[in-house]
Short mmCIF file of C-alpha atoms and ligand atoms in Angstrom, two decimals:
data_model
loop_
_atom_site.label_atom_id
_atom_site.label_comp_id
_atom_site.label_asym_id
_atom_site.label_seq_id
_atom_site.Cartn_x
_atom_site.Cartn_y
_atom_site.Cartn_z
CA MET A 1 18.25 -16.09 20.30
CA LYS A 2 18.02 -12.52 18.91
CA GLN A 3 14.28 -11.61 18.85
CA ILE A 4 11.91 -8.51 18.14
CA THR A 5 8.77 -8.24 19.90
CA LEU A 6 6.46 -5.72 18.22
CA THR A 7 3.17 -4.27 18.71
CA ARG A 8 1.02 -5.89 16.15
CA PRO A 9 1.80 -3.81 12.89
CA ASP A 10 -0.81 -2.55 10.71
CA ASP A 11 -0.76 -2.82 6.86
CA TRP A 12 -2.28 0.70 5.10
CA HIS A 13 -2.18 -0.41 1.80
CA VAL A 14 -3.24 -3.96 0.72
CA HIS A 15 -4.89 -5.57 -2.65
CA PHE A 16 -6.68 -8.92 -1.35
CA ARG A 17 -8.78 -9.25 -5.18
CA ASP A 18 -12.04 -11.56 -4.69
CA GLY A 19 -13.44 -14.73 -5.09
CA ASP A 20 -11.35 -18.00 -4.39
CA ALA A 21 -8.27 -16.18 -4.08
CA LEU A 22 -9.63 -14.43 -0.88
CA GLY A 23 -8.94 -17.83 0.98
CA GLU A 24 -5.19 -18.02 -0.23
CA ILE A 25 -4.23 -14.41 0.20
CA VAL A 26 -6.17 -12.80 3.23
CA PRO A 27 -4.35 -15.51 5.77
CA HIS A 28 -0.95 -14.20 4.79
CA HIS A 29 -1.76 -10.78 6.17
CA ALA A 30 -4.36 -11.82 9.13
CA ARG A 31 -1.04 -14.14 10.69
CA ARG A 32 0.81 -10.85 10.72
CA PHE A 33 -0.79 -7.62 10.66
CA GLY A 34 -3.72 -6.26 12.77
CA ARG A 35 -5.62 -4.30 10.38
CA ALA A 36 -5.09 -3.53 6.95
CA ILE A 37 -6.65 -0.89 4.51
CA VAL A 38 -8.43 -3.03 1.71
CA MET A 39 -8.14 -1.12 -1.45
CA PRO A 40 -11.53 -1.02 -3.77
CA ASN A 41 -10.08 -1.82 -7.54
CA LEU A 42 -11.97 -4.94 -7.81
CA LYS A 43 -13.82 -5.64 -11.12
CA PRO A 44 -16.35 -4.00 -10.91
CA PRO A 45 -14.94 -1.63 -8.40
CA VAL A 46 -16.16 -0.77 -4.79
CA THR A 47 -17.58 2.42 -5.19
CA SER A 48 -21.03 2.23 -2.81
CA LEU A 49 -21.05 1.55 1.02
CA ASN A 50 -23.16 -1.65 0.03
CA ASP A 51 -20.44 -3.15 -2.31
CA ALA A 52 -17.95 -2.30 0.84
CA MET A 53 -20.19 -4.09 3.21
CA ALA A 54 -20.51 -7.24 1.03
CA TYR A 55 -16.51 -7.09 0.40
CA ARG A 56 -15.73 -6.56 3.99
CA GLN A 57 -17.95 -10.07 4.83
CA ARG A 58 -16.15 -12.10 2.23
CA VAL A 59 -12.63 -11.00 3.77
CA VAL A 60 -13.90 -11.71 6.92
CA ASP A 61 -15.08 -14.89 6.16
CA ALA A 62 -11.48 -15.80 4.91
CA ILE A 63 -9.83 -14.70 7.99
CA PRO A 64 -8.48 -17.89 9.65
CA ALA A 65 -9.53 -18.85 13.13
CA GLY A 66 -8.00 -17.22 15.64
CA CYS A 67 -6.62 -14.42 13.61
CA ASP A 68 -7.05 -10.77 15.65
CA PHE A 69 -7.44 -9.35 12.14
CA THR A 70 -9.69 -6.10 10.87
CA PRO A 71 -10.16 -5.24 7.47
CA LEU A 72 -10.64 -1.63 7.22
CA MET A 73 -12.42 -0.95 3.94
CA THR A 74 -12.28 2.19 1.54
CA LEU A 75 -14.51 3.27 -1.46
CA TYR A 76 -13.67 3.90 -4.91
CA LEU A 77 -13.78 7.63 -5.79
CA THR A 78 -15.24 8.09 -9.62
CA GLN A 79 -16.86 11.21 -11.40
CA LYS A 80 -20.36 10.23 -9.60
CA THR A 81 -19.30 10.22 -5.77
CA SER A 82 -21.46 12.63 -4.07
CA PRO A 83 -21.14 14.43 -1.00
CA GLU A 84 -24.26 12.40 0.36
CA ASP A 85 -22.03 8.98 -0.21
CA ILE A 86 -19.16 10.73 1.56
CA GLU A 87 -21.45 11.45 4.74
CA ASN A 88 -23.25 7.82 4.45
CA ALA A 89 -19.88 6.29 4.28
CA LYS A 90 -18.65 8.21 7.54
CA GLN A 91 -21.69 7.57 9.20
CA SER A 92 -21.53 3.80 8.63
CA GLY A 93 -18.77 3.85 10.83
CA MET A 94 -17.18 1.17 8.48
CA ILE A 95 -15.24 3.05 6.03
CA TYR A 96 -11.77 4.38 6.33
CA GLY A 97 -10.59 6.52 3.19
CA VAL A 98 -11.44 7.14 -0.49
CA LYS A 99 -9.40 5.99 -2.99
CA LEU A 100 -8.43 8.27 -6.11
CA TYR A 101 -6.89 6.11 -8.81
CA PRO A 102 -6.83 8.74 -11.83
CA ALA A 103 -8.41 6.74 -14.58
CA GLY A 104 -6.27 4.10 -16.24
CA ALA A 105 -3.24 4.78 -14.20
CA THR A 106 -2.63 1.05 -13.04
CA THR A 107 -4.70 -2.44 -12.41
CA ASN A 108 -8.34 -2.15 -12.78
CA SER A 109 -8.69 1.66 -12.78
CA ASP A 110 -10.60 2.18 -15.84
CA ALA A 111 -13.87 3.44 -13.72
CA GLY A 112 -11.36 6.45 -11.99
CA VAL A 113 -11.24 9.52 -12.10
CA THR A 114 -10.89 11.96 -14.93
CA ASP A 115 -11.43 15.48 -13.42
CA ILE A 116 -10.62 15.39 -9.25
CA PHE A 117 -11.18 19.27 -9.86
CA ALA A 118 -14.75 18.64 -10.63
CA LEU A 119 -15.27 16.74 -7.37
CA LEU A 120 -14.38 19.47 -5.32
CA PRO A 121 -17.88 19.15 -3.37
CA THR A 122 -16.96 15.80 -2.54
CA LEU A 123 -13.57 16.33 -1.30
CA GLN A 124 -14.97 19.12 0.79
CA ALA A 125 -16.89 16.85 2.50
CA MET A 126 -14.41 14.50 3.20
CA THR A 127 -12.52 17.15 4.78
CA ASN A 128 -15.78 18.13 6.98
CA VAL A 129 -16.16 14.46 7.76
CA GLY A 130 -12.36 13.85 8.23
CA LEU A 131 -12.45 10.91 6.06
CA PRO A 132 -8.74 10.59 3.95
CA LEU A 133 -8.53 10.49 0.50
CA LEU A 134 -5.98 7.81 -0.53
CA ILE A 135 -4.24 9.02 -3.84
CA HIS A 136 -2.19 6.93 -6.29
CA ALA A 137 -0.25 9.74 -7.44
CA GLU A 138 0.70 9.29 -11.10
CA VAL A 139 -0.57 11.23 -14.09
CA THR A 140 -2.07 8.91 -16.96
CA ASP A 141 -0.93 11.32 -19.88
CA PRO A 142 0.98 8.53 -22.15
CA ALA A 143 3.39 11.46 -23.05
CA VAL A 144 4.57 11.90 -19.82
CA ASP A 145 7.62 9.46 -18.87
CA VAL A 146 6.47 6.60 -17.11
CA PHE A 147 9.48 7.14 -14.58
CA ASP A 148 8.31 11.00 -14.03
CA ARG A 149 4.62 10.25 -13.52
CA GLU A 150 4.62 10.65 -9.79
CA LYS A 151 6.52 13.82 -10.22
CA SER A 152 4.09 15.43 -12.68
CA PHE A 153 1.09 14.37 -10.66
CA LEU A 154 2.82 16.08 -7.67
CA GLU A 155 2.78 19.45 -9.65
CA GLN A 156 -0.24 18.90 -11.61
CA VAL A 157 -2.74 17.80 -9.11
CA VAL A 158 -1.38 17.40 -5.42
CA LYS A 159 -0.09 20.79 -4.99
CA PRO A 160 -3.18 22.67 -6.38
CA LEU A 161 -5.47 20.44 -4.47
CA LEU A 162 -4.38 21.00 -1.20
CA GLU A 163 -4.14 24.67 -2.12
CA LYS A 164 -7.97 24.54 -2.88
CA LEU A 165 -8.49 22.13 0.22
CA PRO A 166 -6.01 22.65 2.90
CA ASP A 167 -7.58 20.69 5.70
CA LEU A 168 -7.85 17.82 3.17
CA LYS A 169 -6.29 14.75 4.89
CA VAL A 170 -4.21 12.83 2.16
CA VAL A 171 -2.36 9.74 2.04
CA LEU A 172 -0.11 9.74 -0.93
CA GLU A 173 -0.17 6.07 -1.44
CA HIS A 174 3.38 3.90 -2.31
CA VAL A 175 5.79 6.96 -2.46
CA THR A 176 8.31 6.49 -4.74
CA THR A 177 10.06 9.53 -5.27
CA ALA A 178 12.41 11.96 -3.53
CA ASP A 179 10.00 14.72 -4.53
CA MET A 180 7.02 13.39 -3.25
CA ALA A 181 8.59 12.02 0.18
CA ASN A 182 9.87 15.69 0.59
CA PHE A 183 6.67 17.13 -0.14
CA VAL A 184 5.18 14.81 2.47
CA ILE A 185 7.57 16.57 4.81
CA ASP A 186 6.78 20.10 4.14
CA ALA A 187 3.17 19.59 3.90
CA GLY A 188 2.13 19.61 7.60
CA GLY A 189 0.60 16.71 9.51
CA HIS A 190 -2.35 16.31 7.68
CA VAL A 191 -0.89 14.33 4.86
CA GLY A 192 0.85 10.67 4.98
CA ALA A 193 2.47 8.56 3.31
CA THR A 194 2.87 4.89 2.89
CA VAL A 195 6.10 2.92 1.67
CA THR A 196 6.23 -0.27 -0.10
CA PRO A 197 9.09 -2.90 0.68
CA GLN A 198 10.06 -3.10 -3.04
CA HIS A 199 10.58 0.97 -3.21
CA LEU A 200 12.95 0.48 -0.14
CA LEU A 201 14.88 -2.37 -1.63
CA TYR A 202 14.99 -1.90 -5.15
CA ASN A 203 16.06 0.46 -7.89
CA ARG A 204 15.02 0.65 -11.34
CA SER A 205 17.94 -1.09 -12.63
CA ASP A 206 17.12 -4.22 -10.51
CA ILE A 207 13.79 -4.67 -13.05
CA PHE A 208 16.56 -5.26 -15.63
CA ARG A 209 19.42 -6.73 -13.74
CA GLY A 210 20.39 -10.33 -15.79
CA GLY A 211 17.45 -9.96 -18.14
CA ILE A 212 13.77 -8.54 -17.43
CA ASN A 213 12.59 -9.41 -14.14
CA PRO A 214 8.30 -9.21 -14.31
CA HIS A 215 8.31 -9.68 -10.47
CA LEU A 216 9.69 -6.53 -9.77
CA TYR A 217 7.56 -4.71 -12.09
CA CYS A 218 4.89 -2.49 -9.91
CA LEU A 219 3.16 0.81 -10.37
CA PRO A 220 4.62 3.38 -9.49
CA ILE A 221 7.55 1.92 -11.03
CA LEU A 222 10.94 1.41 -9.09
CA LYS A 223 12.61 4.47 -9.60
CA ARG A 224 16.57 5.68 -9.33
CA GLU A 225 18.67 4.82 -6.61
CA GLN A 226 18.76 8.39 -5.75
CA HIS A 227 15.05 8.19 -4.82
CA ARG A 228 15.29 4.94 -2.78
CA GLU A 229 18.31 6.14 -0.73
CA ARG A 230 15.96 9.14 0.21
CA LEU A 231 12.89 6.99 1.06
CA CYS A 232 15.34 4.61 3.33
CA GLU A 233 16.85 7.75 4.81
CA ILE A 234 13.13 9.00 5.77
CA VAL A 235 12.08 5.84 7.11
CA ALA A 236 14.77 5.55 9.21
CA SER A 237 14.69 8.74 10.58
CA GLY A 238 11.17 7.46 12.33
CA ASP A 239 9.35 10.43 10.64
CA PRO A 240 5.84 9.92 12.06
CA ARG A 241 3.95 10.89 8.34
CA PHE A 242 5.50 7.55 7.01
CA PHE A 243 4.16 4.15 7.53
CA LEU A 244 4.00 0.71 6.60
CA GLY A 245 1.86 0.14 3.52
CA THR A 246 2.97 -2.97 1.26
CA ASP A 247 0.72 -2.81 -1.83
CA SER A 248 1.00 -6.38 -2.02
CA ALA A 249 -0.94 -6.70 -5.00
CA PRO A 250 -1.30 -10.55 -6.08
CA HIS A 251 -1.47 -11.55 -9.49
CA SER A 252 -1.13 -14.80 -10.79
CA GLN A 253 2.29 -16.18 -12.35
CA HIS A 254 0.73 -16.50 -15.78
CA ALA A 255 -0.68 -13.01 -15.71
CA LYS A 256 3.12 -11.44 -14.59
CA GLU A 257 5.18 -13.70 -16.57
CA SER A 258 3.30 -12.94 -19.85
CA ALA A 259 4.17 -10.72 -23.17
CA CYS A 260 2.21 -8.15 -21.46
CA GLY A 261 2.86 -8.11 -17.79
CA CYS A 262 0.68 -7.10 -15.01
CA ALA A 263 2.15 -4.31 -12.72
CA GLY A 264 2.03 -5.66 -8.76
CA ILE A 265 4.27 -7.24 -6.64
CA PHE A 266 3.08 -9.86 -3.73
CA SER A 267 5.27 -9.44 -0.49
CA ALA A 268 2.32 -10.70 1.64
CA PRO A 269 3.97 -13.61 2.88
CA CYS A 270 7.02 -12.17 4.46
CA ALA A 271 5.97 -8.45 4.48
CA ILE A 272 6.85 -7.80 8.15
CA GLU A 273 9.71 -9.91 8.06
CA VAL A 274 11.50 -7.95 4.90
CA TYR A 275 10.72 -4.55 6.53
CA ALA A 276 12.19 -5.88 9.75
CA GLU A 277 15.60 -6.90 7.31
CA ILE A 278 15.52 -3.03 5.81
CA PHE A 279 15.15 -1.49 8.85
CA GLU A 280 17.94 -4.03 10.32
CA SER A 281 20.40 -3.02 7.30
CA LEU A 282 19.87 0.83 7.92
CA GLY A 283 20.90 0.34 11.32
CA ALA A 284 17.28 1.24 12.46
CA LEU A 285 15.88 -1.39 13.69
CA GLU A 286 14.20 0.66 16.84
CA LYS A 287 12.32 2.38 14.44
CA LEU A 288 10.50 -0.63 13.19
CA GLU A 289 7.78 -0.31 15.52
CA GLY A 290 6.64 3.38 14.76
CA PHE A 291 6.63 2.49 11.20
CA ALA A 292 4.91 -0.53 10.90
CA SER A 293 2.71 -0.32 14.07
CA PHE A 294 2.22 3.28 15.20
CA HIS A 295 2.51 6.11 12.18
CA GLY A 296 -0.26 4.59 10.31
CA ALA A 297 -3.02 4.28 13.38
CA ASP A 298 -1.95 7.82 14.58
CA PHE A 299 -2.68 9.15 11.25
CA TYR A 300 -5.88 7.54 10.60
CA GLY A 301 -6.76 8.53 14.62
CA LEU A 302 -7.23 4.94 15.49
CA PRO A 303 -6.43 3.12 18.83
CA ARG A 304 -2.98 1.41 18.54
CA ASN A 305 -3.05 -2.53 18.49
CA GLU A 306 -2.63 -4.09 21.66
CA SER A 307 -1.31 -7.97 20.86
CA GLN A 308 2.15 -8.18 19.88
CA ILE A 309 4.07 -9.95 17.02
CA THR A 310 7.58 -11.66 17.62
CA LEU A 311 10.23 -11.93 15.04
CA ILE A 312 13.40 -14.36 15.84
CA ASN A 313 16.69 -14.09 14.17
CA LYS A 314 16.69 -17.72 12.19
CA PRO A 315 17.08 -17.80 8.35
CA TRP A 316 14.32 -19.21 6.21
CA THR A 317 13.35 -19.53 2.86
CA VAL A 318 10.90 -17.74 0.97
CA PRO A 319 9.02 -20.66 -0.88
CA GLU A 320 9.09 -20.37 -4.50
CA SER A 321 5.60 -19.94 -4.83
CA PHE A 322 1.87 -19.76 -3.16
CA PRO A 323 -1.52 -20.87 -4.48
CA MET A 324 -3.45 -18.30 -5.90
CA ASP A 325 -6.67 -20.38 -6.15
CA ASN A 326 -7.02 -23.97 -7.53
CA LYS A 327 -5.67 -23.13 -10.89
CA ASN A 328 -2.89 -20.46 -10.11
CA GLN A 329 0.43 -19.78 -8.70
CA LEU A 330 1.81 -16.49 -6.90
CA ILE A 331 5.22 -15.88 -7.02
CA PRO A 332 5.65 -13.75 -3.85
CA LEU A 333 8.98 -11.05 -3.52
CA LYS A 334 11.86 -12.49 -2.27
CA ALA A 335 11.08 -16.16 -3.79
CA ASN A 336 13.79 -19.08 -3.28
CA GLU A 337 15.50 -16.19 -1.34
CA THR A 338 16.69 -16.58 2.50
CA LEU A 339 15.38 -13.88 4.92
CA HIS A 340 17.04 -13.53 8.35
CA TRP A 341 14.12 -12.56 10.34
CA GLN A 342 11.28 -15.22 10.83
CA LEU A 343 7.55 -14.55 12.53
CA VAL A 344 7.20 -16.67 15.47
ZN1 ZN B 401 -1.80 -0.14 -4.77
#
């Protein structure tokens, strides 16, 4: 039987949530990945080192016995984050990035940044200590079309910010447009990008195929086909600045299938399997290991994992739902669909 053995991959962008849900959500990642960059947009957000350490312990408590998995914690940037906070975070050795959510851009981002240019001393401190800024790159101006918010953010924020701080290490999270991806390629090695499975699999028409599909609604929203094609072309090229970040974002079935459904796609139960299918469909299966297991670790300056995972070519059906906690269900990416690669 055909199989692939990979250095254990890492997930450089994930949402675990909190409370009872951790016990259901963390194990999906822990079985597949060696490490994950854990997003800090809880309610309230993880803004201090103490909050992050307490959250880390709750995540660690949810890792099943025998899993070789390490959560990498992040801080949520606010208008009040100081250079001293950054230095303390770095010194702790436990914080791997600081997340910029423009206020109101996505789930639990109300406490986010309203004026990034007022935070230059904080960002300079990040540059000095080598802590990356992880950016949700969308403008929040309601006058800007939802499909254009990433491109506008590139022009209004990313380019001017990097002109002021050319050595700031930046990860453009869940890149969705050819514009942003091409910018990363031109920017030099200190700018990287995560790429989700959904932005490689689907375009914006898929949200409306046969009716409205709330489980394909995420932020940044799916884009035109030409953007999906460009992202596929780049990851298939093996460019080291692009790496795996699922942005797996669990919301209950009830919260997704509602009159005003939440943004976020829950891909954790089949993430590496889906990426394998994508790379295979692109004729680039030999580039999967770089994207999934090497590029992110190299960008963050961390050692590559030493253990391995194996995928076998054996069809399986992604379950229709998974428990979220004792009341709610999660509908995963590819629910009820057959995948050809299966985790051993
Ligand atoms: Zn996210």
